[in-house]
Amino acid sequence: MRVAFKMKLNKGNEGEYKTRHNPIWAEFEETILEHGVKTYSIFHDKETDVLFAYAEIEDLKRWEEIGKTLLCKKWGIIWLH
């Protein structure tokens, strides 16, 4: 199954966004793999600060559980859904 979504990067968090993705936090990568994510890509439109993400997942319910983890809440503080 494939999913895609957009997020808006909060003003002033561009540097933190780069830090969190170069490289991605090891524990975040482990978390998404444990929840059945097969592949994940994210793109940043610097003109609009919109983030576009695409993932291939095993199961929608497991995918939705990622957002409930403490790690995901910590990771996502720099953007809004």
mmCIF file of N, CA and C in Angstrom:
data_model
loop_
_atom_site.group_PDB
_atom_site.id
_atom_site.type_symbol
_atom_site.label_atom_id
_atom_site.label_comp_id
_atom_site.label_asym_id
_atom_site.label_seq_id
_atom_site.Cartn_x
_atom_site.Cartn_y
_atom_site.Cartn_z
ATOM 1 N N MET A 1 0.841 -1.164 0.000
ATOM 2 C CA MET A 1 0.000 0.000 0.000
ATOM 3 C C MET A 1 0.897 1.240 0.000
ATOM 4 N N ARG A 2 0.435 2.294 -0.680
ATOM 5 C CA ARG A 2 1.192 3.544 -0.736
ATOM 6 C C ARG A 2 0.397 4.649 -0.052
ATOM 7 N N VAL A 3 1.102 5.522 0.650
ATOM 8 C CA VAL A 3 0.484 6.688 1.270
ATOM 9 C C VAL A 3 1.347 7.909 0.963
ATOM 10 N N ALA A 4 0.702 9.055 0.907
ATOM 11 C CA ALA A 4 1.413 10.310 0.707
ATOM 12 C C ALA A 4 0.719 11.367 1.553
ATOM 13 N N PHE A 5 1.483 12.347 1.988
ATOM 14 C CA PHE A 5 0.900 13.420 2.781
ATOM 15 C C PHE A 5 1.782 14.650 2.719
ATOM 16 N N LYS A 6 1.197 15.791 3.092
ATOM 17 C CA LYS A 6 1.919 17.055 3.117
ATOM 18 C C LYS A 6 1.944 17.588 4.543
ATOM 19 N N MET A 7 2.991 18.344 4.843
ATOM 20 C CA MET A 7 3.121 19.031 6.117
ATOM 21 C C MET A 7 3.669 20.412 5.825
ATOM 22 N N LYS A 8 3.533 21.309 6.758
ATOM 23 C CA LYS A 8 4.076 22.657 6.610
ATOM 24 C C LYS A 8 5.179 22.834 7.645
ATOM 25 N N LEU A 9 6.364 23.179 7.185
ATOM 26 C CA LEU A 9 7.497 23.426 8.057
ATOM 27 C C LEU A 9 7.299 24.764 8.758
ATOM 28 N N ASN A 10 7.401 24.774 10.075
ATOM 29 C CA ASN A 10 7.266 26.016 10.828
ATOM 30 C C ASN A 10 8.415 26.961 10.518
ATOM 31 N N LYS A 11 8.107 28.240 10.369
ATOM 32 C CA LYS A 11 9.128 29.259 10.106
ATOM 33 C C LYS A 11 10.221 29.187 11.166
ATOM 34 N N GLY A 12 11.455 29.301 10.702
ATOM 35 C CA GLY A 12 12.591 29.300 11.613
ATOM 36 C C GLY A 12 13.140 27.925 11.932
ATOM 37 N N ASN A 13 12.514 26.866 11.437
ATOM 38 C CA ASN A 13 12.944 25.505 11.740
ATOM 39 C C ASN A 13 13.640 24.810 10.572
ATOM 40 N N GLU A 14 14.028 25.576 9.570
ATOM 41 C CA GLU A 14 14.670 24.989 8.400
ATOM 42 C C GLU A 14 15.964 24.265 8.778
ATOM 43 N N GLY A 15 16.785 24.881 9.630
ATOM 44 C CA GLY A 15 18.040 24.262 10.063
ATOM 45 C C GLY A 15 17.805 22.980 10.832
ATOM 46 N N GLU A 16 16.824 22.990 11.719
ATOM 47 C CA GLU A 16 16.492 21.789 12.493
ATOM 48 C C GLU A 16 15.970 20.686 11.583
ATOM 49 N N TYR A 17 15.192 21.059 10.572
ATOM 50 C CA TYR A 17 14.703 20.077 9.595
ATOM 51 C C TYR A 17 15.881 19.376 8.931
ATOM 52 N N LYS A 18 16.870 20.158 8.490
ATOM 53 C CA LYS A 18 18.044 19.574 7.840
ATOM 54 C C LYS A 18 18.798 18.656 8.791
ATOM 55 N N THR A 19 18.954 19.086 10.040
ATOM 56 C CA THR A 19 19.657 18.277 11.040
ATOM 57 C C THR A 19 18.969 16.934 11.249
ATOM 58 N N ARG A 20 17.658 16.932 11.299
ATOM 59 C CA ARG A 20 16.912 15.696 11.573
ATOM 60 C C ARG A 20 16.873 14.735 10.385
ATOM 61 N N HIS A 21 17.216 15.230 9.200
ATOM 62 C CA HIS A 21 17.148 14.375 8.021
ATOM 63 C C HIS A 21 18.502 14.048 7.414
ATOM 64 N N ASN A 22 19.564 14.571 7.947
ATOM 65 C CA ASN A 22 20.905 14.355 7.383
ATOM 66 C C ASN A 22 21.903 13.957 8.449
ATOM 67 N N PRO A 23 21.960 12.746 8.890
ATOM 68 C CA PRO A 23 21.063 11.634 8.526
ATOM 69 C C PRO A 23 19.827 11.620 9.417
ATOM 70 N N ILE A 24 18.863 10.809 9.011
ATOM 71 C CA ILE A 24 17.657 10.626 9.807
ATOM 72 C C ILE A 24 18.041 9.991 11.140
ATOM 73 N N TRP A 25 17.329 10.348 12.213
ATOM 74 C CA TRP A 25 17.611 9.750 13.513
ATOM 75 C C TRP A 25 17.480 8.229 13.410
ATOM 76 N N ALA A 26 18.451 7.525 13.931
ATOM 77 C CA ALA A 26 18.438 6.052 13.872
ATOM 78 C C ALA A 26 17.193 5.487 14.545
ATOM 79 N N GLU A 27 16.807 6.055 15.692
ATOM 80 C CA GLU A 27 15.633 5.520 16.398
ATOM 81 C C GLU A 27 14.335 5.796 15.647
ATOM 82 N N PHE A 28 14.296 6.872 14.855
ATOM 83 C CA PHE A 28 13.110 7.124 14.044
ATOM 84 C C PHE A 28 13.035 6.115 12.906
ATOM 85 N N GLU A 29 14.170 5.854 12.291
ATOM 86 C CA GLU A 29 14.204 4.848 11.221
ATOM 87 C C GLU A 29 13.780 3.482 11.757
ATOM 88 N N GLU A 30 14.271 3.115 12.935
ATOM 89 C CA GLU A 30 13.881 1.833 13.552
ATOM 90 C C GLU A 30 12.381 1.787 13.800
ATOM 91 N N THR A 31 11.827 2.890 14.288
ATOM 92 C CA THR A 31 10.402 2.946 14.600
ATOM 93 C C THR A 31 9.550 2.738 13.353
ATOM 94 N N ILE A 32 9.891 3.425 12.266
ATOM 95 C CA ILE A 32 9.055 3.262 11.078
ATOM 96 C C ILE A 32 9.206 1.868 10.475
ATOM 97 N N LEU A 33 10.400 1.312 10.542
ATOM 98 C CA LEU A 33 10.593 -0.059 10.041
ATOM 99 C C LEU A 33 9.804 -1.055 10.881
ATOM 100 N N GLU A 34 9.804 -0.864 12.199
ATOM 101 C CA GLU A 34 9.049 -1.755 13.097
ATOM 102 C C GLU A 34 7.545 -1.680 12.839
ATOM 103 N N HIS A 35 7.092 -0.582 12.262
ATOM 104 C CA HIS A 35 5.672 -0.402 11.979
ATOM 105 C C HIS A 35 5.321 -0.731 10.528
ATOM 106 N N GLY A 36 6.207 -1.434 9.839
ATOM 107 C CA GLY A 36 5.887 -1.945 8.511
ATOM 108 C C GLY A 36 6.118 -0.998 7.350
ATOM 109 N N VAL A 37 6.914 0.038 7.561
ATOM 110 C CA VAL A 37 7.221 0.949 6.459
ATOM 111 C C VAL A 37 8.343 0.327 5.637
ATOM 112 N N LYS A 38 8.084 0.137 4.363
ATOM 113 C CA LYS A 38 9.074 -0.482 3.470
ATOM 114 C C LYS A 38 10.001 0.558 2.855
ATOM 115 N N THR A 39 9.438 1.709 2.501
ATOM 116 C CA THR A 39 10.231 2.801 1.941
ATOM 117 C C THR A 39 9.565 4.111 2.325
ATOM 118 N N TYR A 40 10.388 5.137 2.499
ATOM 119 C CA TYR A 40 9.876 6.438 2.916
ATOM 120 C C TYR A 40 10.732 7.516 2.278
ATOM 121 N N SER A 41 10.094 8.479 1.652
ATOM 122 C CA SER A 41 10.799 9.613 1.049
ATOM 123 C C SER A 41 10.094 10.895 1.447
ATOM 124 N N ILE A 42 10.888 11.934 1.670
ATOM 125 C CA ILE A 42 10.310 13.231 2.003
ATOM 126 C C ILE A 42 11.026 14.297 1.184
ATOM 127 N N PHE A 43 10.243 15.264 0.723
ATOM 128 C CA PHE A 43 10.766 16.322 -0.125
ATOM 129 C C PHE A 43 10.374 17.672 0.459
ATOM 130 N N HIS A 44 11.273 18.633 0.379
ATOM 131 C CA HIS A 44 11.048 19.964 0.935
ATOM 132 C C HIS A 44 11.004 20.982 -0.192
ATOM 133 N N ASP A 45 9.871 21.656 -0.344
ATOM 134 C CA ASP A 45 9.755 22.768 -1.287
ATOM 135 C C ASP A 45 10.187 24.026 -0.539
ATOM 136 N N LYS A 46 11.383 24.486 -0.803
ATOM 137 C CA LYS A 46 11.963 25.611 -0.067
ATOM 138 C C LYS A 46 11.211 26.918 -0.303
ATOM 139 N N GLU A 47 10.537 27.048 -1.429
ATOM 140 C CA GLU A 47 9.780 28.277 -1.711
ATOM 141 C C GLU A 47 8.543 28.401 -0.825
ATOM 142 N N THR A 48 7.905 27.286 -0.522
ATOM 143 C CA THR A 48 6.658 27.317 0.256
ATOM 144 C C THR A 48 6.809 26.702 1.643
ATOM 145 N N ASP A 49 7.935 26.063 1.911
ATOM 146 C CA ASP A 49 8.175 25.302 3.145
ATOM 147 C C ASP A 49 7.166 24.182 3.350
ATOM 148 N N VAL A 50 6.625 23.673 2.235
ATOM 149 C CA VAL A 50 5.759 22.500 2.285
ATOM 150 C C VAL A 50 6.640 21.262 2.170
ATOM 151 N N LEU A 51 6.349 20.287 3.017
ATOM 152 C CA LEU A 51 7.022 18.998 2.974
ATOM 153 C C LEU A 51 6.044 17.998 2.361
ATOM 154 N N PHE A 52 6.515 17.227 1.412
ATOM 155 C CA PHE A 52 5.700 16.190 0.780
ATOM 156 C C PHE A 52 6.362 14.859 1.066
ATOM 157 N N ALA A 53 5.622 13.935 1.641
ATOM 158 C CA ALA A 53 6.171 12.632 2.000
ATOM 159 C C ALA A 53 5.414 11.520 1.286
ATOM 160 N N TYR A 54 6.143 10.467 0.979
ATOM 161 C CA TYR A 54 5.602 9.287 0.302
ATOM 162 C C TYR A 54 6.156 8.065 1.017
ATOM 163 N N ALA A 55 5.295 7.085 1.262
ATOM 164 C CA ALA A 55 5.741 5.859 1.914
ATOM 165 C C ALA A 55 5.021 4.658 1.314
ATOM 166 N N GLU A 56 5.724 3.549 1.314
ATOM 167 C CA GLU A 56 5.123 2.262 0.987
ATOM 168 C C GLU A 56 5.051 1.501 2.298
ATOM 169 N N ILE A 57 3.852 1.052 2.644
ATOM 170 C CA ILE A 57 3.603 0.461 3.954
ATOM 171 C C ILE A 57 2.953 -0.914 3.822
ATOM 172 N N GLU A 58 3.066 -1.693 4.888
ATOM 173 C CA GLU A 58 2.448 -3.020 4.905
ATOM 174 C C GLU A 58 0.983 -2.963 5.321
ATOM 175 N N ASP A 59 0.679 -2.036 6.267
ATOM 176 C CA ASP A 59 -0.648 -2.040 6.858
ATOM 177 C C ASP A 59 -0.999 -0.630 7.340
ATOM 178 N N LEU A 60 -2.177 -0.137 6.989
ATOM 179 C CA LEU A 60 -2.574 1.213 7.348
ATOM 180 C C LEU A 60 -2.688 1.400 8.867
ATOM 181 N N LYS A 61 -3.196 0.415 9.566
ATOM 182 C CA LYS A 61 -3.343 0.529 11.029
ATOM 183 C C LYS A 61 -1.974 0.677 11.693
ATOM 184 N N ARG A 62 -1.007 -0.122 11.276
ATOM 185 C CA ARG A 62 0.344 -0.015 11.846
ATOM 186 C C ARG A 62 0.962 1.339 11.515
ATOM 187 N N TRP A 63 0.734 1.834 10.305
ATOM 188 C CA TRP A 63 1.224 3.151 9.883
ATOM 189 C C TRP A 63 0.657 4.243 10.798
ATOM 190 N N GLU A 64 -0.634 4.183 11.068
ATOM 191 C CA GLU A 64 -1.277 5.189 11.898
ATOM 192 C C GLU A 64 -0.766 5.154 13.339
ATOM 193 N N GLU A 65 -0.308 4.014 13.809
ATOM 194 C CA GLU A 65 0.231 3.892 15.160
ATOM 195 C C GLU A 65 1.539 4.668 15.331
ATOM 196 N N ILE A 66 2.265 4.915 14.249
ATOM 197 C CA ILE A 66 3.528 5.650 14.339
ATOM 198 C C ILE A 66 3.297 7.034 14.935
ATOM 199 N N GLY A 67 2.235 7.693 14.507
ATOM 200 C CA GLY A 67 1.940 9.040 14.985
ATOM 201 C C GLY A 67 1.632 9.112 16.466
ATOM 202 N N LYS A 68 1.332 7.986 17.086
ATOM 203 C CA LYS A 68 1.025 7.954 18.521
ATOM 204 C C LYS A 68 2.253 7.728 19.390
ATOM 205 N N THR A 69 3.381 7.435 18.764
ATOM 206 C CA THR A 69 4.590 7.174 19.544
ATOM 207 C C THR A 69 5.173 8.476 20.065
ATOM 208 N N LEU A 70 5.798 8.413 21.230
ATOM 209 C CA LEU A 70 6.446 9.577 21.825
ATOM 210 C C LEU A 70 7.545 10.101 20.900
ATOM 211 N N LEU A 71 8.272 9.193 20.268
ATOM 212 C CA LEU A 71 9.345 9.591 19.364
ATOM 213 C C LEU A 71 8.802 10.404 18.190
ATOM 214 N N CYS A 72 7.691 9.998 17.628
ATOM 215 C CA CYS A 72 7.112 10.729 16.503
ATOM 216 C C CYS A 72 6.662 12.117 16.948
ATOM 217 N N LYS A 73 6.105 12.211 18.133
ATOM 218 C CA LYS A 73 5.691 13.521 18.645
ATOM 219 C C LYS A 73 6.901 14.423 18.841
ATOM 220 N N LYS A 74 8.003 13.861 19.318
ATOM 221 C CA LYS A 74 9.229 14.623 19.490
ATOM 222 C C LYS A 74 9.794 15.033 18.129
ATOM 223 N N TRP A 75 9.779 14.132 17.183
ATOM 224 C CA TRP A 75 10.298 14.380 15.839
ATOM 225 C C TRP A 75 9.489 15.472 15.144
ATOM 226 N N GLY A 76 8.176 15.425 15.283
ATOM 227 C CA GLY A 76 7.294 16.300 14.525
ATOM 228 C C GLY A 76 7.093 17.687 15.082
ATOM 229 N N ILE A 77 7.813 18.046 16.115
ATOM 230 C CA ILE A 77 7.621 19.355 16.720
ATOM 231 C C ILE A 77 7.968 20.511 15.777
ATOM 232 N N ILE A 78 8.724 20.239 14.727
ATOM 233 C CA ILE A 78 9.161 21.315 13.831
ATOM 234 C C ILE A 78 8.189 21.565 12.686
ATOM 235 N N TRP A 79 7.130 20.789 12.582
ATOM 236 C CA TRP A 79 6.159 20.996 11.525
ATOM 237 C C TRP A 79 4.758 20.756 12.037
ATOM 238 N N LEU A 80 3.809 21.207 11.308
ATOM 239 C CA LEU A 80 2.388 21.009 11.624
ATOM 240 C C LEU A 80 1.777 20.112 10.566
ATOM 241 N N HIS A 81 0.819 19.307 10.933
ATOM 242 C CA HIS A 81 0.092 18.477 9.955
ATOM 243 C C HIS A 81 -0.821 19.358 9.136
#
